[in-house]
CSV table of C-alpha atoms in Angstrom, one decimal:
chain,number,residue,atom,x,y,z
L,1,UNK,CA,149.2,95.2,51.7
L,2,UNK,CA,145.7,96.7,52.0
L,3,UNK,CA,142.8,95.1,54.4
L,4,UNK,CA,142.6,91.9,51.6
L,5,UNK,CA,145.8,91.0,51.4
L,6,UNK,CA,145.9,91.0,55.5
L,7,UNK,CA,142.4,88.8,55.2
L,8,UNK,CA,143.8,86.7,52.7
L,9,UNK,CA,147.5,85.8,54.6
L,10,UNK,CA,145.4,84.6,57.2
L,11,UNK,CA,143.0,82.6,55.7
L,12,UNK,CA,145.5,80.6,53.6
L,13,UNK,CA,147.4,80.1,57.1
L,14,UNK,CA,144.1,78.7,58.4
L,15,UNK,CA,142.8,77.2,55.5
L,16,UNK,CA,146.7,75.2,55.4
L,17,UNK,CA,145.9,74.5,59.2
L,18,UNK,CA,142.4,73.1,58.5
L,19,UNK,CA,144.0,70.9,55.5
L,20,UNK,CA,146.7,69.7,57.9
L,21,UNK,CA,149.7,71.2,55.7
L,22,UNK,CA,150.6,73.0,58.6
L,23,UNK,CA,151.4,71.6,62.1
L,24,UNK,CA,149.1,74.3,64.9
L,25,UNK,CA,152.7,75.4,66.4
L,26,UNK,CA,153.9,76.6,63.1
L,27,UNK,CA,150.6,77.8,62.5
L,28,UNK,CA,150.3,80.0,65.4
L,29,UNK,CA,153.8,80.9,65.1
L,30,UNK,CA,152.7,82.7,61.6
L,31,UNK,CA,149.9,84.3,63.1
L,32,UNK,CA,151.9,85.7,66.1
L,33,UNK,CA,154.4,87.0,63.4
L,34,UNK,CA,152.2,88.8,61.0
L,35,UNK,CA,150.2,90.6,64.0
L,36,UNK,CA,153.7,91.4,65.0
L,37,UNK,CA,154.4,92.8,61.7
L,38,UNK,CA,151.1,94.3,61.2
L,39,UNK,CA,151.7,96.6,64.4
L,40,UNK,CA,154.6,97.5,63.6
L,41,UNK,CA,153.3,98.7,60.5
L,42,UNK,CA,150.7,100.6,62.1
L,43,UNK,CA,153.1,102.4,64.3
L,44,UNK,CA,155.4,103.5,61.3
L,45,UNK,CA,153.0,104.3,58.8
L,46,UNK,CA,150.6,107.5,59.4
L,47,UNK,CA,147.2,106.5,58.4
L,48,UNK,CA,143.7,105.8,59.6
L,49,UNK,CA,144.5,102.3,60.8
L,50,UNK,CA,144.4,100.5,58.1
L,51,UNK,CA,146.6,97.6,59.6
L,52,UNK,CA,144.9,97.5,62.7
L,53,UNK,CA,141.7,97.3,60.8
L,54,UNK,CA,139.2,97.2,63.9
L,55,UNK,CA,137.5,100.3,63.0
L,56,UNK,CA,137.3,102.1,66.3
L,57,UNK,CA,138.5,105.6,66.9
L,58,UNK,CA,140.5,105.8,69.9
């Protein structure tokens, strides 16, 4: 999943939030779950951060 897939995920979580699909609980839920995911992406995968995608060198 490259930096618009990760862009994408959460915009259709907001986007079902917005539209009332999705209750805020579940919502946030799904967010706390893929930024989960994403870091444990980042720690397992060598790269330039590409997950994290803040775009600050540490």
């Amino acid at each position: 999943m490259g930096f618009a897939g990760i862009i994408g995920v959460i915009l259709l979580i907001l986007g079902f939030t917005s539209l009332s699909v999705l209750p805020f609980n579940t919502a946030g839920l799904l967010l706390l779950l893929l930024a989960a995911a994403l870091f444990v992406g980042e720690v397992l995968t060598p790269g330039i951060g590409l997950f994290a995608a803040d775009g600050r060198r540490h």
